[in-house]
Short mmCIF file of C-alpha atoms and ligand atoms in Angstrom, two decimals:
data_model
loop_
_atom_site.label_atom_id
_atom_site.label_comp_id
_atom_site.label_asym_id
_atom_site.label_seq_id
_atom_site.Cartn_x
_atom_site.Cartn_y
_atom_site.Cartn_z
CA MET A 1 -209.49 92.31 82.56
CA PHE A 2 -213.22 92.07 81.83
CA LYS A 3 -215.08 94.97 80.26
CA ASN A 4 -218.69 94.22 81.12
CA GLN A 5 -221.39 95.66 78.88
CA GLU A 6 -223.27 98.54 80.53
CA ILE A 7 -226.88 98.05 79.49
CA ALA A 8 -228.30 101.06 81.39
CA LYS A 9 -226.76 103.57 83.76
CA ASP A 10 -224.62 101.62 86.25
CA ILE A 11 -226.22 98.30 85.31
CA PHE A 12 -223.72 95.81 83.91
CA TYR A 13 -224.26 92.48 82.21
CA VAL A 14 -222.18 89.81 83.97
CA GLY A 15 -223.84 86.68 82.56
CA VAL A 16 -222.23 83.86 80.59
CA ASN A 17 -222.76 81.80 77.45
CA ASP A 18 -223.06 78.02 77.56
CA ARG A 19 -221.94 76.40 74.31
CA GLN A 20 -220.99 73.16 76.06
CA LYS A 21 -224.19 71.65 77.37
CA HIS A 22 -226.00 69.40 74.88
CA LYS A 23 -229.38 69.43 76.58
CA PHE A 24 -231.06 71.99 78.81
CA GLU A 25 -232.57 70.34 81.89
CA ASN A 26 -230.93 67.22 80.41
CA MET A 27 -233.83 67.01 77.93
CA LEU A 28 -234.01 69.91 75.50
CA PRO A 29 -231.34 70.17 72.77
CA LEU A 30 -229.32 73.37 72.58
CA PRO A 31 -228.21 73.73 68.95
CA ASN A 32 -227.53 77.43 69.49
CA GLY A 33 -226.42 77.15 73.13
CA VAL A 34 -227.98 79.19 75.92
CA SER A 35 -227.00 82.18 78.05
CA TYR A 36 -227.38 82.49 81.81
CA ASN A 37 -227.94 86.18 82.40
CA SER A 38 -226.94 88.03 85.53
CA TYR A 39 -226.85 91.78 86.14
CA LEU A 40 -224.78 93.87 88.49
CA ILE A 41 -225.96 97.29 89.71
CA VAL A 42 -223.21 99.53 91.03
CA ASP A 43 -224.70 102.43 93.00
CA GLU A 44 -224.14 103.70 96.57
CA LYS A 45 -224.92 100.10 97.35
CA THR A 46 -224.18 97.23 94.97
CA ALA A 47 -226.54 94.44 93.99
CA LEU A 48 -226.30 91.35 91.84
CA ILE A 49 -229.48 90.09 90.24
CA ASP A 50 -229.46 86.29 89.92
CA THR A 51 -226.36 84.17 89.42
CA VAL A 52 -225.35 81.61 86.77
CA ASP A 53 -224.93 77.86 86.39
CA ILE A 54 -222.11 76.76 88.71
CA SER A 55 -220.14 75.32 85.74
CA PHE A 56 -219.32 78.94 84.90
CA GLY A 57 -218.65 80.06 88.47
CA ASP A 58 -215.00 81.04 87.93
CA ILE A 59 -215.55 83.37 85.00
CA PHE A 60 -218.66 84.76 86.71
CA ILE A 61 -216.69 85.74 89.81
CA ASP A 62 -213.99 87.32 87.63
CA LYS A 63 -216.58 89.47 85.86
CA ILE A 64 -218.11 90.64 89.15
CA GLN A 65 -214.75 91.44 90.70
CA ALA A 66 -213.66 93.34 87.59
CA GLN A 67 -216.71 95.58 87.99
CA LEU A 68 -216.67 96.04 91.73
CA LYS A 69 -212.96 96.90 91.83
CA GLY A 70 -212.60 95.94 95.46
CA ARG A 71 -215.97 97.26 96.62
CA PRO A 72 -218.21 94.90 98.57
CA LEU A 73 -221.23 93.20 97.06
CA ASP A 74 -224.08 94.36 99.31
CA TYR A 75 -227.03 92.37 97.96
CA LEU A 76 -227.82 89.29 95.92
CA ILE A 77 -231.37 89.49 94.63
CA ILE A 78 -232.85 86.17 93.64
CA ASN A 79 -235.68 86.30 91.15
CA HIS A 80 -235.62 82.57 90.49
CA MET A 81 -234.13 79.55 92.25
CA GLU A 82 -233.77 77.00 89.45
CA PRO A 83 -230.10 75.98 89.64
CA ASP A 84 -229.23 77.38 86.20
CA HIS A 85 -229.59 80.75 87.99
CA SER A 86 -229.05 79.96 91.65
CA GLY A 87 -226.16 77.51 91.17
CA SER A 88 -223.43 80.01 92.11
CA ILE A 89 -225.02 81.28 95.34
CA ARG A 90 -222.70 79.35 97.64
CA LEU A 91 -219.65 80.40 95.64
CA ILE A 92 -220.59 84.09 95.68
CA ARG A 93 -221.23 83.89 99.42
CA LYS A 94 -217.67 82.59 99.91
CA TYR A 95 -216.26 85.63 98.11
CA TYR A 96 -218.70 88.09 99.70
CA PRO A 97 -219.62 86.72 103.14
CA ASP A 98 -221.40 89.92 104.22
CA MET A 99 -223.66 89.99 101.17
CA VAL A 100 -227.38 89.95 102.04
CA ILE A 101 -229.46 87.45 100.08
CA VAL A 102 -232.79 89.00 99.10
CA GLY A 103 -235.87 86.97 98.22
CA ASN A 104 -239.45 86.23 99.20
CA ASN A 105 -240.36 83.63 101.81
CA LYS A 106 -240.48 80.81 99.26
CA THR A 107 -237.11 81.81 97.81
CA LEU A 108 -235.34 81.84 101.13
CA GLY A 109 -236.65 78.39 102.03
CA MET A 110 -235.22 77.09 98.76
CA VAL A 111 -231.86 78.81 99.34
CA GLU A 112 -231.56 76.87 102.56
CA GLY A 113 -232.95 73.67 101.02
CA TYR A 114 -230.62 73.64 98.03
CA TYR A 115 -227.51 75.30 99.42
CA GLY A 116 -227.75 75.15 103.21
CA VAL A 117 -227.50 78.94 103.43
CA ALA A 118 -229.85 80.48 105.99
CA ASP A 119 -228.02 83.47 107.45
CA ASN A 120 -227.74 87.05 106.29
CA THR A 121 -230.95 87.03 104.33
CA LEU A 122 -233.66 89.61 103.79
CA GLU A 123 -237.24 88.54 103.17
CA ILE A 124 -239.18 90.97 101.04
CA LYS A 125 -242.92 91.22 100.40
CA ASP A 126 -244.74 91.91 97.17
CA GLY A 127 -244.41 95.58 96.17
CA GLU A 128 -241.64 96.39 98.66
CA VAL A 129 -238.81 98.68 97.57
CA LEU A 130 -235.09 98.34 98.26
CA SER A 131 -233.00 101.45 97.67
CA LEU A 132 -229.45 101.18 96.38
CA GLY A 133 -229.13 104.98 95.93
CA THR A 134 -230.56 106.24 92.65
CA HIS A 135 -231.64 102.70 91.81
CA LYS A 136 -234.84 101.84 93.66
CA LEU A 137 -235.75 98.19 93.24
CA GLN A 138 -239.37 97.14 93.59
CA PHE A 139 -240.23 93.45 93.91
CA HIS A 140 -243.19 91.88 92.13
CA ILE A 141 -243.96 88.34 93.13
CA THR A 142 -245.08 86.34 90.09
CA PRO A 143 -245.54 82.72 91.23
CA MET A 144 -245.20 79.87 88.71
CA VAL A 145 -243.40 81.84 86.05
CA HIS A 146 -241.73 79.31 86.23
CA TRP A 147 -241.49 78.03 89.85
CA PRO A 148 -243.55 78.93 92.95
CA GLU A 149 -240.96 81.45 94.22
CA THR A 150 -240.45 83.34 90.96
CA MET A 151 -240.54 87.10 91.16
CA MET A 152 -239.51 90.08 89.04
CA THR A 153 -237.50 93.11 90.11
CA TYR A 154 -238.31 96.54 88.71
CA ASP A 155 -235.81 99.39 88.76
CA ILE A 156 -238.24 102.28 89.21
CA ASN A 157 -236.02 105.23 88.25
CA HIS A 158 -234.23 103.54 85.37
CA LYS A 159 -237.31 101.72 84.03
CA VAL A 160 -235.67 98.32 83.85
CA LEU A 161 -237.53 95.08 84.47
CA PHE A 162 -235.50 92.08 85.61
CA SER A 163 -237.97 89.42 84.62
CA GLY A 164 -236.46 86.04 85.55
CA ASP A 165 -237.27 83.31 83.01
CA ALA A 166 -240.11 85.34 81.53
CA PHE A 167 -239.35 86.64 78.02
CA GLY A 168 -236.26 84.42 77.90
CA CYS A 169 -235.13 82.16 75.09
CA PHE A 170 -232.47 79.70 74.05
CA GLY A 171 -229.45 80.90 72.09
CA THR A 172 -226.14 82.41 73.20
CA LEU A 173 -225.44 86.14 73.12
CA ASP A 174 -222.72 86.70 70.58
CA GLY A 175 -220.78 89.93 71.06
CA THR A 176 -223.59 92.05 72.51
CA VAL A 177 -226.59 91.44 74.74
CA ILE A 178 -228.93 94.18 73.48
CA ASP A 179 -231.54 93.17 70.89
CA ALA A 180 -231.20 96.38 68.85
CA GLU A 181 -227.51 95.65 68.25
CA MET A 182 -227.94 92.16 66.81
CA ASN A 183 -229.84 90.16 64.22
CA ILE A 184 -232.56 88.68 66.40
CA GLU A 185 -234.18 86.38 63.81
CA LYS A 186 -232.69 83.21 65.30
CA TYR A 187 -234.28 83.92 68.68
CA TRP A 188 -237.98 84.01 67.78
CA ASP A 189 -238.55 80.29 67.26
CA GLU A 190 -236.23 79.56 70.16
CA MET A 191 -238.37 81.77 72.38
CA ILE A 192 -241.44 79.72 71.48
CA ARG A 193 -239.55 76.45 72.02
CA TYR A 194 -238.30 77.72 75.38
CA TYR A 195 -241.74 78.90 76.47
CA ALA A 196 -243.61 75.82 75.23
CA ASN A 197 -241.33 73.31 76.89
CA ILE A 198 -240.44 75.10 80.11
CA VAL A 199 -243.15 77.59 81.06
CA GLY A 200 -245.91 76.20 78.81
CA LYS A 201 -247.93 74.54 81.55
CA TYR A 202 -248.31 77.81 83.42
CA GLY A 203 -250.44 79.86 81.05
CA ASN A 204 -252.73 81.23 83.78
CA PRO A 205 -249.88 82.37 86.09
CA VAL A 206 -248.21 84.03 83.09
CA GLN A 207 -251.46 85.85 82.32
CA LYS A 208 -251.65 87.02 85.95
CA ALA A 209 -248.04 88.20 85.79
CA LEU A 210 -248.67 90.11 82.56
CA LYS A 211 -251.65 91.81 84.16
CA LYS A 212 -249.50 92.78 87.14
CA LEU A 213 -246.84 94.25 84.85
CA THR A 214 -249.31 96.33 82.83
CA PRO A 215 -249.00 99.50 85.00
CA LEU A 216 -245.19 99.39 84.93
CA ASP A 217 -243.38 101.55 82.44
CA PHE A 218 -240.25 99.69 81.38
CA GLU A 219 -237.73 100.50 78.67
CA LEU A 220 -235.58 97.39 79.11
CA ILE A 221 -236.51 93.80 79.88
CA CYS A 222 -233.62 91.83 81.33
CA SER A 223 -234.48 88.15 81.32
CA THR A 224 -232.35 85.31 82.65
CA HIS A 225 -231.86 83.83 79.16
CA GLY A 226 -231.35 85.44 75.76
CA PRO A 227 -231.23 89.07 74.63
CA VAL A 228 -231.95 92.13 76.73
CA TRP A 229 -235.12 93.45 75.13
CA LYS A 230 -235.14 97.12 74.27
CA LYS A 231 -236.28 97.52 70.68
CA TYR A 232 -238.69 94.56 70.63
CA ILE A 233 -240.41 94.91 74.01
CA SER A 234 -243.93 95.10 72.61
CA GLU A 235 -243.26 92.08 70.37
CA VAL A 236 -242.02 89.85 73.19
CA VAL A 237 -244.78 90.90 75.58
CA ASP A 238 -247.32 90.22 72.85
CA MET A 239 -245.75 86.80 72.16
CA TYR A 240 -246.03 85.91 75.83
CA ASP A 241 -249.62 87.04 75.90
CA GLN A 242 -250.48 84.94 72.85
CA MET A 243 -248.63 81.86 74.04
CA SER A 244 -250.01 81.98 77.57
CA ARG A 245 -253.54 82.18 76.16
CA TYR A 246 -252.68 79.10 74.06
CA HIS A 247 -253.51 81.11 70.99
CA GLY A 248 -252.53 79.17 67.86
CA GLU A 249 -251.73 80.65 64.47
CA ASP A 250 -253.51 79.28 61.42
CA GLY A 251 -251.76 76.06 60.58
CA VAL A 252 -251.76 72.35 61.31
CA VAL A 253 -249.10 70.12 62.81
CA ILE A 254 -249.30 66.50 61.71
CA VAL A 255 -247.36 64.14 63.97
CA TYR A 256 -247.09 60.50 63.10
CA GLY A 257 -245.24 57.37 64.09
CA SER A 258 -244.56 54.78 61.42
CA MET A 259 -242.43 51.63 61.33
CA TYR A 260 -242.81 50.57 57.71
CA GLY A 261 -244.35 53.58 55.98
CA ASN A 262 -248.07 52.71 56.07
CA THR A 263 -249.04 55.29 58.71
CA GLU A 264 -246.64 57.75 57.09
CA LEU A 265 -248.55 57.46 53.81
CA MET A 266 -251.75 58.27 55.71
CA ALA A 267 -250.06 61.39 57.13
CA GLU A 268 -249.04 62.54 53.64
CA THR A 269 -252.59 62.03 52.41
CA VAL A 270 -254.17 63.94 55.30
CA ALA A 271 -251.77 66.79 54.51
CA GLN A 272 -252.96 66.77 50.91
CA GLY A 273 -256.57 67.10 52.12
CA LEU A 274 -255.59 70.08 54.27
CA ALA A 275 -253.74 71.77 51.42
CA GLU A 276 -256.65 71.22 49.01
CA SER A 277 -258.80 73.07 51.53
CA GLY A 278 -256.51 76.07 51.64
CA VAL A 279 -254.40 75.40 54.74
CA LYS A 280 -250.98 76.84 53.96
CA ASN A 281 -249.02 76.14 57.12
CA ILE A 282 -248.73 72.37 57.32
CA ILE A 283 -245.89 71.03 59.44
CA ILE A 284 -245.31 67.29 59.37
CA HIS A 285 -243.20 65.63 62.06
CA ASN A 286 -242.04 62.04 62.09
CA VAL A 287 -242.13 61.48 65.85
CA SER A 288 -239.13 59.15 65.66
CA LYS A 289 -236.99 61.78 63.96
CA SER A 290 -238.03 65.29 65.07
CA ASP A 291 -237.01 66.25 68.57
CA SER A 292 -240.03 66.34 70.86
CA SER A 293 -239.17 69.88 72.03
CA VAL A 294 -239.50 71.07 68.43
CA ILE A 295 -242.82 69.23 67.98
CA ILE A 296 -244.14 70.76 71.20
CA ARG A 297 -242.96 74.19 70.04
CA ASP A 298 -245.03 73.75 66.86
CA ILE A 299 -248.05 72.45 68.77
CA PHE A 300 -247.95 75.68 70.81
CA LYS A 301 -247.47 77.70 67.65
CA TYR A 302 -250.34 76.35 65.52
CA LYS A 303 -254.03 75.87 66.07
CA GLY A 304 -254.45 72.41 64.53
CA LEU A 305 -252.98 69.06 65.54
CA ILE A 306 -253.48 65.75 63.76
CA VAL A 307 -251.87 62.64 65.22
CA GLY A 308 -251.38 59.29 63.52
CA SER A 309 -250.10 56.09 65.07
CA PRO A 310 -249.81 52.42 64.39
CA THR A 311 -251.09 50.04 67.03
CA TYR A 312 -248.20 48.57 68.98
CA CYS A 313 -248.74 45.86 71.62
CA ASN A 314 -252.44 46.81 71.50
CA GLU A 315 -251.53 50.39 72.44
CA LEU A 316 -250.12 53.48 70.76
CA TYR A 317 -246.73 53.38 69.13
CA PRO A 318 -244.56 54.20 72.20
CA GLU A 319 -242.93 57.27 70.65
CA VAL A 320 -246.37 58.75 69.98
CA GLU A 321 -247.51 57.87 73.49
CA SER A 322 -244.46 59.62 74.91
CA LEU A 323 -245.17 62.76 72.93
CA LEU A 324 -248.85 62.84 73.93
CA ARG A 325 -247.84 62.55 77.56
CA LYS A 326 -245.63 65.61 77.14
CA VAL A 327 -248.54 67.50 75.62
CA GLU A 328 -250.88 66.38 78.42
CA ILE A 329 -248.58 67.51 81.23
CA ARG A 330 -248.28 70.93 79.63
CA GLY A 331 -252.06 71.27 79.57
CA VAL A 332 -252.18 72.73 76.07
CA LYS A 333 -255.62 74.27 75.52
CA ASN A 334 -257.87 75.22 72.70
CA ARG A 335 -256.68 73.12 69.76
CA VAL A 336 -258.47 71.54 66.80
CA PHE A 337 -257.66 67.83 66.64
CA GLY A 338 -257.83 64.95 64.22
CA CYS A 339 -256.46 61.43 64.35
CA PHE A 340 -255.80 58.36 62.30
CA GLY A 341 -254.12 55.03 62.84
CA SER A 342 -253.29 51.63 61.46
CA TYR A 343 -253.01 48.10 62.76
CA THR A 344 -252.16 44.62 61.60
CA TRP A 345 -254.44 42.29 63.58
CA ALA A 346 -256.20 44.33 66.34
CA SER A 347 -256.93 48.06 66.48
CA GLY A 348 -255.83 50.02 69.58
CA ALA A 349 -254.15 53.29 68.55
CA VAL A 350 -257.23 55.22 67.48
CA LYS A 351 -259.04 54.33 70.72
CA ARG A 352 -256.18 55.80 72.76
CA LEU A 353 -256.04 58.89 70.54
CA THR A 354 -259.76 59.36 71.16
CA THR A 355 -259.25 59.10 74.92
CA PHE A 356 -256.41 61.59 74.67
CA VAL A 357 -258.50 64.26 72.98
CA GLU A 358 -261.35 63.72 75.44
CA THR A 359 -258.90 64.42 78.26
CA MET A 360 -257.61 67.54 76.53
CA LYS A 361 -261.18 68.79 75.87
CA TRP A 362 -260.25 69.98 72.38
CA GLN A 363 -262.53 70.33 69.41
CA THR A 364 -262.13 67.20 67.31
CA ALA A 365 -262.95 65.94 63.83
CA GLU A 366 -265.63 63.28 63.89
CA LEU A 367 -263.94 61.26 61.18
CA LYS A 368 -261.25 58.92 62.49
CA VAL A 369 -259.43 56.83 59.94
CA ASP A 370 -258.29 53.40 61.08
CA GLU A 371 -256.67 51.18 58.43
CA LYS A 372 -255.93 47.46 58.64
CA GLN A 373 -252.50 46.76 57.16
CA GLY A 374 -251.70 48.63 53.90
CA LEU A 375 -253.60 51.81 52.91
CA LYS A 376 -256.46 51.07 50.49
CA THR A 377 -258.63 53.33 48.37
CA VAL A 378 -261.49 53.71 50.83
CA ASN A 379 -259.22 54.89 53.60
CA TYR A 380 -257.00 56.86 51.23
CA ASP A 381 -260.10 58.91 50.41
CA ALA A 382 -260.99 59.04 54.11
CA CYS A 383 -257.56 60.52 54.91
CA LEU A 384 -258.16 63.26 52.31
CA GLU A 385 -261.54 63.87 53.91
CA LEU A 386 -260.03 64.03 57.38
CA GLY A 387 -257.72 66.81 56.18
CA ARG A 388 -260.71 68.65 54.71
CA GLU A 389 -262.78 68.25 57.89
CA VAL A 390 -260.00 69.62 60.10
CA ALA A 391 -259.56 72.55 57.67
CA VAL A 392 -263.26 73.43 58.06
CA LEU A 393 -263.11 73.15 61.86
CA MET A 394 -260.10 75.44 61.85
CA LYS A 395 -261.91 78.10 59.85
CA ASN A 396 -264.79 78.13 62.32
CA HIS A 397 -262.67 77.83 65.43
CA VAL A 398 -262.84 80.63 68.01
CA ASP A 399 -260.21 81.40 70.63
CA GLU A 400 -261.84 80.93 73.99
CA ALA A 401 -259.22 82.51 76.21
CA PRO A 402 -259.61 86.21 77.00
CA HIS A 403 -257.05 88.78 75.95
CA CYS A 404 -255.09 90.08 78.91
CA VAL A 405 -252.76 92.84 77.73
FE1 LIG B 1 -233.80 79.35 83.56
FE2 LIG B 1 -236.58 78.20 85.37
O1 LIG B 1 -234.77 78.54 84.97
#
């Protein structure tokens, strides 16, 4: 029944859309869903590249069988072992017991560890080529984009790069999988949110991978999530380069926690100081309302970050603390920082914010505004000044990370 989309000669899209799951990795909201992409090459030999989340195993098998029309599946190539892609390995093996599972030494250990499958495997080394006929697949090991075993597969003759999570994004594929055949606007911010939250910690490995890809001439990028990139290849590669260098656009994210509006008023005032100084992109997030994945997306997107928090049990407001922890574990680099806080009887928040920025090694505004109880004129003016000081630091800020591609 299935008519799979042929994205290049004898390469068929057999992935699925997930409009059911609320949160990716049980953490990150999916307002536009997500796709799990898998590709089937039908040549003298047949090969499947990655699988899909096991929740969609039935439809996945139907799509593969519709394309193979009774032929065997010779190879399963595993670019990435996270279960949103490897989840159907055991199922596929049941349908195609002679299929050879292809991966590097780390992959094959994980196949056994997760699924108890250890037989009929082929371990490949970096740069090795597997011939299917006219399709010659070359393997490029790219560790930590996003797990230690991650690799990319390059179809030499057809100039197709199967990139794993790299260049992927949230959002289902509605009717077609090729970027040139759809309105791609909704994917850009979702690509940043995906990158920031999932791959964001691994900027250096992504830079190494981009360097490794530079000599390859590819006309299609087939990621494991989101559109197949054909028309916008240079844009997505450039985005990955920028994000993995932690390059921020001109703009400031203000994140605050506030129980009764006093710290919120400080945030509004800091924003006014920024705007007076010519900063046009000012994004304000109430940490208790905005989803943290969206805040982290914006922190990756913009150069400036100003955080405000009330003191709570002598510490940071817990929602702010939770967000900062998420920023710390992603190792965001090269930001301009400012902070402010408020307290009722003993100050604690600003001290913790100061420790945070010392850990992150970011450039920081000297002025720190710390108000006792309601905001008064002196500190109202100080909040305006904090906005102005961050605006000046932003103007003079230089990107430290080198350009790779
Ligand atoms: Fe889409 Fe790292 O898995």
